[in-house]
Short mmCIF file of C-alpha atoms in Angstrom, two decimals:
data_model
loop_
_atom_site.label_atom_id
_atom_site.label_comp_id
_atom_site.label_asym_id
_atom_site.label_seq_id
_atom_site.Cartn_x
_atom_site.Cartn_y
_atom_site.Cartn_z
CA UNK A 1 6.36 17.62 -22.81
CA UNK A 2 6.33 17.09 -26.63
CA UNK A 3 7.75 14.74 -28.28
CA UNK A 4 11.36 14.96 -29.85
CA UNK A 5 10.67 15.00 -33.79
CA UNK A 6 12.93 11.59 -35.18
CA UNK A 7 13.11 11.31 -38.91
CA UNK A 8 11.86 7.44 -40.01
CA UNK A 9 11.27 5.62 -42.77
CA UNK A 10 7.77 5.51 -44.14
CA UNK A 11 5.99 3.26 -41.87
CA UNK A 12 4.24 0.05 -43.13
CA UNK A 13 0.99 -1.58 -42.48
CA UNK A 14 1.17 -5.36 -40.85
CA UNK A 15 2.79 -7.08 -43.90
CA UNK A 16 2.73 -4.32 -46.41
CA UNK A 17 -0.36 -5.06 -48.23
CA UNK A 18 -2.88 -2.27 -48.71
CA UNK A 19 -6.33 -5.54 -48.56
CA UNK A 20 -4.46 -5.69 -44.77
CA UNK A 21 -5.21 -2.23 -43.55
CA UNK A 22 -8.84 -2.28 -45.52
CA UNK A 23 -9.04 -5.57 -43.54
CA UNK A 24 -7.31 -4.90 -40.09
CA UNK A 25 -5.99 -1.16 -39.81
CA UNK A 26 -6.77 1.13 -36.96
CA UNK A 27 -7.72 4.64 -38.35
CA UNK A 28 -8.07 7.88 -36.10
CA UNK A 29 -9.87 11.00 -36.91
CA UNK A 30 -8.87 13.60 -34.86
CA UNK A 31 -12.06 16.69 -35.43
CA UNK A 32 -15.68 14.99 -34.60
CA UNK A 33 -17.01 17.95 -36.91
CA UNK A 34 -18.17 18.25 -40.90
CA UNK A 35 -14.86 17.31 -42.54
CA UNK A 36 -14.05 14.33 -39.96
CA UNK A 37 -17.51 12.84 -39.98
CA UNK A 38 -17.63 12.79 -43.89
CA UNK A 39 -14.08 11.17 -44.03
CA UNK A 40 -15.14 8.45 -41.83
CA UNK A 41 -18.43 7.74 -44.16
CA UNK A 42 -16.27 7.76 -46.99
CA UNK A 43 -13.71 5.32 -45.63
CA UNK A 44 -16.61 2.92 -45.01
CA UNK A 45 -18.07 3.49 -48.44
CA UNK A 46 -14.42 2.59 -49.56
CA UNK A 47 -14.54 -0.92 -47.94
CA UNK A 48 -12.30 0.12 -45.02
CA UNK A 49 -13.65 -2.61 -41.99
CA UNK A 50 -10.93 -2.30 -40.03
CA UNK A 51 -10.78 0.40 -36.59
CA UNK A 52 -12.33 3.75 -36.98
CA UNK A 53 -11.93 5.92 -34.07
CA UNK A 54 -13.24 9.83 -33.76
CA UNK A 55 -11.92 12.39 -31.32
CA UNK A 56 -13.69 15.75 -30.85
CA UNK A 57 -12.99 18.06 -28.03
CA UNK A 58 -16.41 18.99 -27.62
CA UNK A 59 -18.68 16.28 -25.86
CA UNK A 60 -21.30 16.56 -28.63
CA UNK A 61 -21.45 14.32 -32.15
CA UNK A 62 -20.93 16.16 -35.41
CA UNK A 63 -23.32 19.17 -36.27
CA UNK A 64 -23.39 21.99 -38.75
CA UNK A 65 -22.05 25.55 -38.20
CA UNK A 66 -23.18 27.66 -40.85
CA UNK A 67 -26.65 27.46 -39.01
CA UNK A 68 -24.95 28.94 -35.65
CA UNK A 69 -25.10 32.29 -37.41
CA UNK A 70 -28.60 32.38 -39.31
CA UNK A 71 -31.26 30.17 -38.18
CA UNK A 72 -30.16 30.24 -34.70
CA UNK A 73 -30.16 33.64 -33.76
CA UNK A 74 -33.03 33.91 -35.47
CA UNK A 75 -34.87 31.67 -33.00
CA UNK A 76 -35.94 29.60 -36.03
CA UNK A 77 -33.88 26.51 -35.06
CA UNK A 78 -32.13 25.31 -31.60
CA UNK A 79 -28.23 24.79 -31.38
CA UNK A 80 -29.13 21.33 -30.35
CA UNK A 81 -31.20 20.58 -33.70
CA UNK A 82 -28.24 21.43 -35.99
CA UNK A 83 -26.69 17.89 -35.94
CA UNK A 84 -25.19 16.50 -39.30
CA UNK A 85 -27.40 14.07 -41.22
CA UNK A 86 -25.80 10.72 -41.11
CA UNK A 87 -24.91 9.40 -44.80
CA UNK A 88 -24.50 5.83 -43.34
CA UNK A 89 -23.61 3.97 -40.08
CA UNK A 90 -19.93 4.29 -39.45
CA UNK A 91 -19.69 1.43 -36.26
CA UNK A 92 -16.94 4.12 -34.83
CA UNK A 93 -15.37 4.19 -31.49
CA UNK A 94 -16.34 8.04 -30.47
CA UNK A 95 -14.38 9.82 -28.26
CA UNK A 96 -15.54 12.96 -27.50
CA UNK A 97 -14.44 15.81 -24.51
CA UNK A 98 -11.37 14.45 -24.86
CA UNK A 99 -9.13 16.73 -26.74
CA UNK A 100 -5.99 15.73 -28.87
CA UNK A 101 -3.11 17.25 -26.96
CA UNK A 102 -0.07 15.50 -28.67
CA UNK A 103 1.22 13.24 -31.90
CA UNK A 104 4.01 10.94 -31.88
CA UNK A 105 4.79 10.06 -35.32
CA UNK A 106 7.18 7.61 -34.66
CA UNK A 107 5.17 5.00 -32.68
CA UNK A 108 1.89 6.58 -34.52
CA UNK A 109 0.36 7.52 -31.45
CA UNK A 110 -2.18 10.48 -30.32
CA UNK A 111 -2.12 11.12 -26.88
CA UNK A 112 -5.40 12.84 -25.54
CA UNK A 113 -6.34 15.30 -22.90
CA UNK A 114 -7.00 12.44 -20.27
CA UNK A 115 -3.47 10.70 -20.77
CA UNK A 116 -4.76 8.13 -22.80
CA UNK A 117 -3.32 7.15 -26.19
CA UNK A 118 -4.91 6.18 -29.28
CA UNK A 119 -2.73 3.78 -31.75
CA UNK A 120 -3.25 4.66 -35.71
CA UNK A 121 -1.88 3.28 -39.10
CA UNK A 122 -3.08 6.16 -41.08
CA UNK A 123 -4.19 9.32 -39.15
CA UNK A 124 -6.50 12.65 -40.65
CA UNK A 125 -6.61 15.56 -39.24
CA UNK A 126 -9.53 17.55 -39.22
CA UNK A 127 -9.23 19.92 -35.86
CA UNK A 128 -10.47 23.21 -37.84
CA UNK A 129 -10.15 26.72 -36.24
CA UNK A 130 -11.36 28.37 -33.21
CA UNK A 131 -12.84 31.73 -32.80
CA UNK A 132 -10.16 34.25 -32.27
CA UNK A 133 -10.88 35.40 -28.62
CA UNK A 134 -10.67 38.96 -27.37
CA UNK A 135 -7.31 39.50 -26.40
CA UNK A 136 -7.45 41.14 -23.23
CA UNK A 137 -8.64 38.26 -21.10
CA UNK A 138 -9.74 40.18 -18.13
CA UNK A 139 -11.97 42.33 -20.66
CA UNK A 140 -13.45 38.79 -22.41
CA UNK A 141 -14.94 37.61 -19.35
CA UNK A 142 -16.84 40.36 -18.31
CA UNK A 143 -20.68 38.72 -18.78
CA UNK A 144 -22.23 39.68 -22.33
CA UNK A 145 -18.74 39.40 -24.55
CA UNK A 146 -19.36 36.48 -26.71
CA UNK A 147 -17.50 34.75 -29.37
CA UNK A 148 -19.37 32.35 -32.04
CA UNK A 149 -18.14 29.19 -33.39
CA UNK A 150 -19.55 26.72 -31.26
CA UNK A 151 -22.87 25.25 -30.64
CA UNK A 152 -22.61 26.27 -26.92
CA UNK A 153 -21.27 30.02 -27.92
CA UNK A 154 -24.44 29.98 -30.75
CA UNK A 155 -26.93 29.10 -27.83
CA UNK A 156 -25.85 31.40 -25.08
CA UNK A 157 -25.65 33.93 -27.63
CA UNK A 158 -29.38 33.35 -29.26
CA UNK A 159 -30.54 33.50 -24.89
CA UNK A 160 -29.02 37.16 -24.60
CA UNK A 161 -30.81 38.13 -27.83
CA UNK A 162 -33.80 37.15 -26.70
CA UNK A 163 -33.29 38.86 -23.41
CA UNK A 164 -33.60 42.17 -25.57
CA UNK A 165 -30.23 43.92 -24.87
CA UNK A 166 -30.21 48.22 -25.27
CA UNK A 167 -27.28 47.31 -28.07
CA UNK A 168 -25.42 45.04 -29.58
CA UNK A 169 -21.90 46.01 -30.53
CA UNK A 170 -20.46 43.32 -33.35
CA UNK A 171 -16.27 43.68 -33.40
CA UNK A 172 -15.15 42.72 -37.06
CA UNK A 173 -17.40 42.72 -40.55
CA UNK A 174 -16.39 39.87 -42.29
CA UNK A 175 -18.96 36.90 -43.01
CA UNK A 176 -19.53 35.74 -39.86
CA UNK A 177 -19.71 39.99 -37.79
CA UNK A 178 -22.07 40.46 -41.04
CA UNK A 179 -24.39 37.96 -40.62
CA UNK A 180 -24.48 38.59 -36.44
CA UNK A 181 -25.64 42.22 -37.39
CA UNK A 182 -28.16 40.95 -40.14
CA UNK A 183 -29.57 38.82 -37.55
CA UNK A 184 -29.81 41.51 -34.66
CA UNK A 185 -31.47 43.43 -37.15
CA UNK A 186 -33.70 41.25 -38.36
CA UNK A 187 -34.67 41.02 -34.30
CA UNK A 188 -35.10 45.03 -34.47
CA UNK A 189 -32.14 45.34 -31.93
CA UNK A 190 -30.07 48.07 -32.01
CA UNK A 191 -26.56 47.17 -33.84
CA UNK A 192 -23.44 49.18 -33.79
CA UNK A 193 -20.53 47.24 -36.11
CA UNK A 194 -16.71 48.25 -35.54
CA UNK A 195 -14.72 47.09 -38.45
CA UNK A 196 -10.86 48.25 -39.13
CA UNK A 197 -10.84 47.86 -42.64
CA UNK A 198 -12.42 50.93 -45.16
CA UNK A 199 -15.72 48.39 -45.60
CA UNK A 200 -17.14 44.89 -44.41
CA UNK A 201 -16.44 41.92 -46.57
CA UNK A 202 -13.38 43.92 -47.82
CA UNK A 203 -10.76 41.12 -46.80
CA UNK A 204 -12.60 38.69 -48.71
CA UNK A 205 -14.45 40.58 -51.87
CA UNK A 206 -12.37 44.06 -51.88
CA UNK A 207 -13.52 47.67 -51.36
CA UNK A 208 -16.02 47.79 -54.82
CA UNK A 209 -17.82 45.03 -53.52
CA UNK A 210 -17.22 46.54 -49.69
CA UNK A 211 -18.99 49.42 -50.52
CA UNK A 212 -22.20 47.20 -51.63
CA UNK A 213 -22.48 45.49 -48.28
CA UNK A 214 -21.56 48.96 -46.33
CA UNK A 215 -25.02 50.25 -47.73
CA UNK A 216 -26.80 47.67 -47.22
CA UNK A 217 -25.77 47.46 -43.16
CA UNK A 218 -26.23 51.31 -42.96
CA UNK A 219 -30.11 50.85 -44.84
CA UNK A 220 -30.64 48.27 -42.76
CA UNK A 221 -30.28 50.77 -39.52
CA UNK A 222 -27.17 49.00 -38.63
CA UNK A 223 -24.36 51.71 -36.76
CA UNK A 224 -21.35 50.82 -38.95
CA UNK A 225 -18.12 52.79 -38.14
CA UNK A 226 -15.38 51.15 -40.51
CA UNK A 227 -11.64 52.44 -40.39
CA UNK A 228 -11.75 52.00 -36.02
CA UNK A 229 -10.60 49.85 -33.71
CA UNK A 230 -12.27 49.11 -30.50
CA UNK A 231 -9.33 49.79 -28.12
CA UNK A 232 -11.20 48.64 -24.55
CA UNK A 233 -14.16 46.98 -23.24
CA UNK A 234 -15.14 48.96 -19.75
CA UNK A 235 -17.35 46.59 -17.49
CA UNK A 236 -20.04 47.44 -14.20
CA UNK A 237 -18.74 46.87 -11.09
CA UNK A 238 -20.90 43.75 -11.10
CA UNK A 239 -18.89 42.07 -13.88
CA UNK A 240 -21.31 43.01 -17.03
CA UNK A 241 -19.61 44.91 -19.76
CA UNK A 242 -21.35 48.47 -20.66
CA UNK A 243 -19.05 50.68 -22.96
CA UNK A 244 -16.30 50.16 -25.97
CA UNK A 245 -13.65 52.42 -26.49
CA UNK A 246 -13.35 53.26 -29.78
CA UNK A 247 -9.94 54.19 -31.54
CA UNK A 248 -11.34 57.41 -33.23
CA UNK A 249 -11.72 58.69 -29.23
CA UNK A 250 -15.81 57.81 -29.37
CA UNK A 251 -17.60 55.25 -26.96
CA UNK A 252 -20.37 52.68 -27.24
CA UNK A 253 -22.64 51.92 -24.88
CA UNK A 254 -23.12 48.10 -24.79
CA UNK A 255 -24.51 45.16 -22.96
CA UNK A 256 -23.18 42.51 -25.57
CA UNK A 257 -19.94 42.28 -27.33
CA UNK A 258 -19.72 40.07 -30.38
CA UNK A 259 -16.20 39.14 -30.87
CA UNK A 260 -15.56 38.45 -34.83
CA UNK A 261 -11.91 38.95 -35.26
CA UNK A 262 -11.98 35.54 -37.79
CA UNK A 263 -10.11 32.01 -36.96
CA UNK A 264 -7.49 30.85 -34.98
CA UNK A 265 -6.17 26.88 -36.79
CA UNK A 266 -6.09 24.31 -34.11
CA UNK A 267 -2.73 23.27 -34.42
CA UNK A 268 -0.69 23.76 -31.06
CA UNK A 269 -1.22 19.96 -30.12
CA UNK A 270 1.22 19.07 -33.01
CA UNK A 271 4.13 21.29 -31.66
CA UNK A 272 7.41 19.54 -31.62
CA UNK A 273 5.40 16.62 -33.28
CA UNK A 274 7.62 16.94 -36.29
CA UNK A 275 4.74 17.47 -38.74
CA UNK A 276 4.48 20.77 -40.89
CA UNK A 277 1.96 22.23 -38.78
CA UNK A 278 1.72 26.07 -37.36
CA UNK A 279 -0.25 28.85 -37.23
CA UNK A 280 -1.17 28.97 -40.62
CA UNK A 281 -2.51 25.11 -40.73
CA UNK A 282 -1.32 21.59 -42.09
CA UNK A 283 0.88 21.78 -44.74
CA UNK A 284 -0.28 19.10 -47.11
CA UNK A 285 0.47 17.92 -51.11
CA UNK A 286 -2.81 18.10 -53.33
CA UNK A 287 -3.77 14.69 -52.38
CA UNK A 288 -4.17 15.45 -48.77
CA UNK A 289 -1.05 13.70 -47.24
CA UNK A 290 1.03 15.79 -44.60
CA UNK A 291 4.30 17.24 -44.98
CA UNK A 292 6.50 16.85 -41.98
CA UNK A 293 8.90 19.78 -41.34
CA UNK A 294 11.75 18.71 -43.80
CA UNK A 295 8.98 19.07 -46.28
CA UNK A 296 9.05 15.70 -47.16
CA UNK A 297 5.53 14.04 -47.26
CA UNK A 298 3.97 11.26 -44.90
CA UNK A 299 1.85 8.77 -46.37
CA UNK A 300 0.23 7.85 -42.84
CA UNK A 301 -1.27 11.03 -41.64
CA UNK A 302 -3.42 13.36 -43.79
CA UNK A 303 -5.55 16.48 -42.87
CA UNK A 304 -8.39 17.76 -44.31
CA UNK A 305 -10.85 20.60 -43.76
CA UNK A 306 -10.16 24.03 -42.37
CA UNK A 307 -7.06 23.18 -40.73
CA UNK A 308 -5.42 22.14 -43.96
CA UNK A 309 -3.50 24.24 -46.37
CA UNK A 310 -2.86 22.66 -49.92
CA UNK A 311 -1.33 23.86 -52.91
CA UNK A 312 -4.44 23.92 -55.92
CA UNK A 313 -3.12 24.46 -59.69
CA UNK A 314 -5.69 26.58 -60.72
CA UNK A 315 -4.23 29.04 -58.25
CA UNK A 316 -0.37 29.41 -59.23
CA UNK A 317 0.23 26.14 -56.65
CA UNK A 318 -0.21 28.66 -53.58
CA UNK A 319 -0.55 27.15 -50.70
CA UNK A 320 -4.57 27.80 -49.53
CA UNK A 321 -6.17 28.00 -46.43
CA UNK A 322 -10.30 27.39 -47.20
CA UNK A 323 -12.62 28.10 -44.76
CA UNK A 324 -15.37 26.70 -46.80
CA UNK A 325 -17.99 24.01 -45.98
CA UNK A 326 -18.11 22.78 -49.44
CA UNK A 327 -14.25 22.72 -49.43
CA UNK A 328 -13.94 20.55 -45.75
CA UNK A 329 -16.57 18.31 -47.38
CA UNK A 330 -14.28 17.67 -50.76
CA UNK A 331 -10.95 17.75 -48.92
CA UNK A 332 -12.26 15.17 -46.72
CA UNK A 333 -13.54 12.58 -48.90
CA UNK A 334 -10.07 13.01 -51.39
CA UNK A 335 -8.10 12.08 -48.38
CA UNK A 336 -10.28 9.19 -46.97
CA UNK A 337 -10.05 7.91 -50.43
CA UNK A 338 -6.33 8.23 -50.89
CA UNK A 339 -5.89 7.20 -47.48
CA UNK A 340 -7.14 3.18 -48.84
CA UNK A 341 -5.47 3.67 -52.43
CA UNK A 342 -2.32 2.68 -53.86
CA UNK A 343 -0.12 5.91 -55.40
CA UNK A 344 -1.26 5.28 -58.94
CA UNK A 345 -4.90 5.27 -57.62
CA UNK A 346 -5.35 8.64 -55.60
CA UNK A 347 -6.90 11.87 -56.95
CA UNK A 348 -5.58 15.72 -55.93
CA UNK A 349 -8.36 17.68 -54.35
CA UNK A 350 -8.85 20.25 -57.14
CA UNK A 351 -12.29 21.63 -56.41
CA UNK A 352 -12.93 25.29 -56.99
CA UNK A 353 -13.73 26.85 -53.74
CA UNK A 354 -17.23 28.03 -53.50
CA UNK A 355 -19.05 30.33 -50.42
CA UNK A 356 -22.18 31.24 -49.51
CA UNK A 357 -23.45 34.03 -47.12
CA UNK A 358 -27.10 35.40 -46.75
CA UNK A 359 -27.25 38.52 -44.47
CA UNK A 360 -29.43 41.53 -45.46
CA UNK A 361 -32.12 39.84 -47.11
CA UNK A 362 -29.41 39.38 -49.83
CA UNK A 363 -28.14 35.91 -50.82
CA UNK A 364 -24.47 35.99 -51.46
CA UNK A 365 -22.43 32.96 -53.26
CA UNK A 366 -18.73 33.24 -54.89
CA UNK A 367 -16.33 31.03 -56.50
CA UNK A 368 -12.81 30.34 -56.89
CA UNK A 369 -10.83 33.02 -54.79
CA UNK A 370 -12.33 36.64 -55.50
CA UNK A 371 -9.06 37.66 -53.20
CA UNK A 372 -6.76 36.76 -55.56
CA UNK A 373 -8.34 38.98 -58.19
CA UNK A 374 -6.70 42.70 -59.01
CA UNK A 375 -9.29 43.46 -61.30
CA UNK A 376 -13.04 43.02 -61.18
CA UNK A 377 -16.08 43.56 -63.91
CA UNK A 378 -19.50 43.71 -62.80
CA UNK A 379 -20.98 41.52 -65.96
CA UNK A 380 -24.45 42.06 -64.70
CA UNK A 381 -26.72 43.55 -62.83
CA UNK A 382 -26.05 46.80 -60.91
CA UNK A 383 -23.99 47.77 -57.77
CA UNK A 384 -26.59 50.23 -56.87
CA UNK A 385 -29.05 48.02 -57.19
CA UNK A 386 -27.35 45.34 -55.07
CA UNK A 387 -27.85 42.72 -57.19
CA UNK A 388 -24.87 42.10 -59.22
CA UNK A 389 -22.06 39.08 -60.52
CA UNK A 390 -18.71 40.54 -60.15
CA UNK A 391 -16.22 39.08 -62.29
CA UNK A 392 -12.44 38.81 -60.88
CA UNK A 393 -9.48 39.22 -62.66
CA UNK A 394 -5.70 38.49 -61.84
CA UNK A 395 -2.65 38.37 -64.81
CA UNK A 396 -5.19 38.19 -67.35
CA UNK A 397 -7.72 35.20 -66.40
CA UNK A 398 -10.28 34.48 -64.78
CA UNK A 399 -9.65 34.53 -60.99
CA UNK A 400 -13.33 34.50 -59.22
CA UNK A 401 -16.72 35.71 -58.98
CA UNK A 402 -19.27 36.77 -56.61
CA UNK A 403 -22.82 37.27 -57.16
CA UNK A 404 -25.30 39.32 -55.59
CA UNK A 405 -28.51 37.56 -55.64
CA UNK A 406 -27.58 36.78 -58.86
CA UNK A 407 -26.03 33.62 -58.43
CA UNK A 408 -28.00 31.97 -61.70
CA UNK A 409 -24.68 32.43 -63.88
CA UNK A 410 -22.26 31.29 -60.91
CA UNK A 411 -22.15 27.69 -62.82
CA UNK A 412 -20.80 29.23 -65.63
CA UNK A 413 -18.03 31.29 -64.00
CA UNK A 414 -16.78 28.53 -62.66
CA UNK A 415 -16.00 26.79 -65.69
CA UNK A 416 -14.02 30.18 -66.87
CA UNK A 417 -12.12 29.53 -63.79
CA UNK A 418 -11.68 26.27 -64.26
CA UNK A 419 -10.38 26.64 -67.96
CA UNK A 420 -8.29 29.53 -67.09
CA UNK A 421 -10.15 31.62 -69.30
CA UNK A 422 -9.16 35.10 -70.23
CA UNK A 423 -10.15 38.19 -68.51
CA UNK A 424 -11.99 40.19 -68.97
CA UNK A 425 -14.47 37.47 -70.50
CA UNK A 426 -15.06 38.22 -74.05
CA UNK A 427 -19.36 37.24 -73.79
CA UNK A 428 -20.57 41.02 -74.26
CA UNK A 429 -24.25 38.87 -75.40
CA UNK A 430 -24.12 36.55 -72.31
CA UNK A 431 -22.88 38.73 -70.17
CA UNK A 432 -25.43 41.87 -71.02
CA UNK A 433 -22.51 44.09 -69.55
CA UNK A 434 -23.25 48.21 -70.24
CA UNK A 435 -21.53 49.94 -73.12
CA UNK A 436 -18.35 50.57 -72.34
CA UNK A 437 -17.84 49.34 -68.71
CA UNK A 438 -14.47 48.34 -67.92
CA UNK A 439 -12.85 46.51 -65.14
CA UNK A 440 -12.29 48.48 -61.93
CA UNK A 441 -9.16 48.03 -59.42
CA UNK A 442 -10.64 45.95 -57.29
CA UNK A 443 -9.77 47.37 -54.34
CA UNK A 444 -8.57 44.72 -51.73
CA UNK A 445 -6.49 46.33 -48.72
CA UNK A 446 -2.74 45.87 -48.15
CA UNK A 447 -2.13 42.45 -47.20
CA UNK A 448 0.23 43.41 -44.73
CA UNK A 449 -2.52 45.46 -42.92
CA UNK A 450 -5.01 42.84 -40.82
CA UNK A 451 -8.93 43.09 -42.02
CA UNK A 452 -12.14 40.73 -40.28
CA UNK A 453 -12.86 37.72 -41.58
CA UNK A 454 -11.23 36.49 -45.14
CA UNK A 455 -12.54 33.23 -46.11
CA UNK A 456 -9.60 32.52 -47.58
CA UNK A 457 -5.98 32.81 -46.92
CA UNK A 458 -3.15 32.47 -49.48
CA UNK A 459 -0.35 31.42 -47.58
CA UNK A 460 2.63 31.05 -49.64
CA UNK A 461 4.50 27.82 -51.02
CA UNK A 462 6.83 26.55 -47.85
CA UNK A 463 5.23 23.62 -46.28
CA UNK A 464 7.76 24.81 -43.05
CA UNK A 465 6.71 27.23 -40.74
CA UNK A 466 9.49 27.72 -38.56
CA UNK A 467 13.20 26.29 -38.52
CA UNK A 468 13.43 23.16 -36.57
CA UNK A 469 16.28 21.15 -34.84
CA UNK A 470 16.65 17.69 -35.94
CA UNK A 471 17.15 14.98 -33.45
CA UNK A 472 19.27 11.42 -35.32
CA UNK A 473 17.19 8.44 -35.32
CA UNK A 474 19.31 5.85 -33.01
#
């Protein structure tokens, strides 16, 4: 059973004194992955020699994801060869395969999968997401439906590739569904994509960039059929899965399914914790320190990484989810650092988001939050040509940009960003833009109808995510 939520006072550290925790403190990481391990090398750069502890639900240290969806299916690296570098020895207590399945914030406790509990003074959060699963469970287990987020889903994946299936059907075009095709592709297997929205990417970059990548799948050979739905996977009477029902009234003959429906945040171990956590992520101030569900900060328990959502000034104080490695990197070492700091010392985590995607032979990078943008100017380059910078606009500024292996000027967009500068940018020399182009609509769907796969979610200003009962301390 959770925990009953009891509002306390701010809790205090042996005798008060900040040199104490550095000195004696017990901190807990809960997410052995990117944004955890780089916390816990900060707070040893930082001088913390007190307790470090690390709990992962997966039994393997640390390792990088971005590789799961490149290199690996590509056969040019092994899942088990895509462990983080170490920045420094962190003499941690690890414990791994042992999930987080509860938080008491009162006696600053973490209960884990086994029934153990782990005591903390300050606590970060850095669970991350999970890959949304299929959600008709009978029609996910049928053998050659796959998800990928894991090391374990990125091996058993790369093994059925390399089986040579008849066709591989990829649910969902964001990032991640893009890349899958790019690499099946690359492997000359037949690829047929499913994506709801008009185009892939369209969540994330909007339908003028959409279009781009939509050519470059279909001249690639890939089968992309935007605007459907896969309604039903249809399995052999031995258990494999062979067809996909397709909304439009077609079918696909399959032997692997590649679910990419985007992220699910790893939050329902803090239900009825009292913290301002939900389906949407961590609520948490700039500096990285949680909000419980009063909206009133903690200064003991932080999160960090994709399971955090923070409000950023450059972006009208919205509340943003990042899926970003740079960003789980950043948010991690703010709040390891303001986790050892007095208030007058800590910093807000105010780096401009930045992405990267290579699929297609085509390197893609962006900055800030090209979903934000209303507006957007291709400054150079050509869409035809697919190689472009796209310039994003919202209320006048500066919003984002995304460049199509043209990410030379991306440094310099940035700083527009950064400065708020005007849109459209007023650099007709720099920017070598055609007489006479103007900014075009650009073309992002309803928010209130779902696409695959945005890399970043704006998700309002409440820290709160549902009403809660409140329970008088005795």
């Amino acid at each position: 059973m959770p925990w009953t939520y009891r509002p306390r006072r701010c809790p205090v550290v042996g005798d008060g004194s900040l040199e104490r925790l550095k000195r004696d403190g017990r901190i807990v990481v809960v997410g052995a992955s990117l944004a955890g391990l780089r916390a816990a090398e900060t707070l040893r750069d930082k001088g913390f020699a007190g307790s470090l502890t690390l709990i992962g639900d997966e039994s393997c240290e640390p390792y990088d994801r971005p590789p799961l969806s490149k290199q690996v299916l590509l056969g040019r690296a092994s899942a088990e060869r895509t462990a983080l570098p170490r920045l420094r020895a962190l003499d941690a207590t690890w414990r791994l395969g042992k999930a987080a399945t509860g938080l008491d914030m009162a006696a600053r406790r973490v209960r884990l999968a086994d029934g153990d509990e782990v005591p903390y003074d300050r606590l970060l959060i850095a669970t991350g997401v999970r890959a949304r699963p299929w959600p008709n469970e009978a029609e996910a287990d049928l053998d050659g439906v796959f998800v990928l987020r894991t090391r374990d889903d990125s091996a058993a994946l790369a093994r059925r590739l390399d089986a040579g299936p008849e066709r591989v059907l990829v649910i969902g075009a964001g990032f991640t569904g893009s890349e899958i095709a790019s690499a099946c592709r690359e492997r000359g297997l037949p690829v047929t994509v499913a994506e709801r929205g008009a185009a892939p990417l369209v969540g994330a970059l909007g339908g003028v960039v959409g279009a781009v990548a939509a050519e470059m799948q279909r001249e690639h050979g890939v089968d992309l059929r935007c605007g459907v739905m896969v309604t039903a996977l249809e399995g052999d009477t031995s258990g494999r899965v062979r067809a996909a029902q397709l909304s439009d009234g077609s079918t696909v003959e399959t032997d692997v399914v590649i679910v990419s429906l985007g992220a699910l945040r790893n939050t329902e171990w803090l239900a009825g914790s009292g913290l301002g956590a939900g389906p949407r992520g961590i609520a948490c101030d700039a500096g990285c320190r949680a909000f419980d569900i009063r909206g009133i900060v903690t200064d003991d328990i932080y999160a960090a990484g994709d399971v955090a959502r923070s409000p950023h000034a450059l972006f009208g104080y919205q509340f943003l989810s990042l899926e970003h490695w740079g960003n789980a990197v950043s948010q991690a070492r703010i709040a390891a650092h303001n986790m050892l700091s007095e208030s007058t010392d800590r910093l807000p985590h105010m780096e401009v988001p930045a992405f990267w995607s290579s699929q297609f032979g085509v390197n893609i990078k962006s900055v800030g939050i090209p979903s934000m943008g209303t507006e957007i100017l291709v400054s150079q380059g050509s869409l035809a040509d697919h190689r472009f910078l796209g310039v994003y606009g919202y209320q006048g500024r500066v919003i984002g940009a995304v460049a199509f292996d043209h990410g030379r000027w991306l440094p310099f967009y940035q700083e527009l960003i950064e400065t708020t500068a005007p849109f459209p940018p007023p650099f007709a020399t720099v920017d070598r833009r055609p007489e006479g182009q103007r900014p075009l609509d650009a073309d992002f769907p309803d928010p209130s109808v779902p696409t695959h796969g945005p890399t970043v979610t704006l998700s309002g200003y409440s820290p709160a995510d549902r009403r809660m009962t409140f329970t008088p301390a005795h």
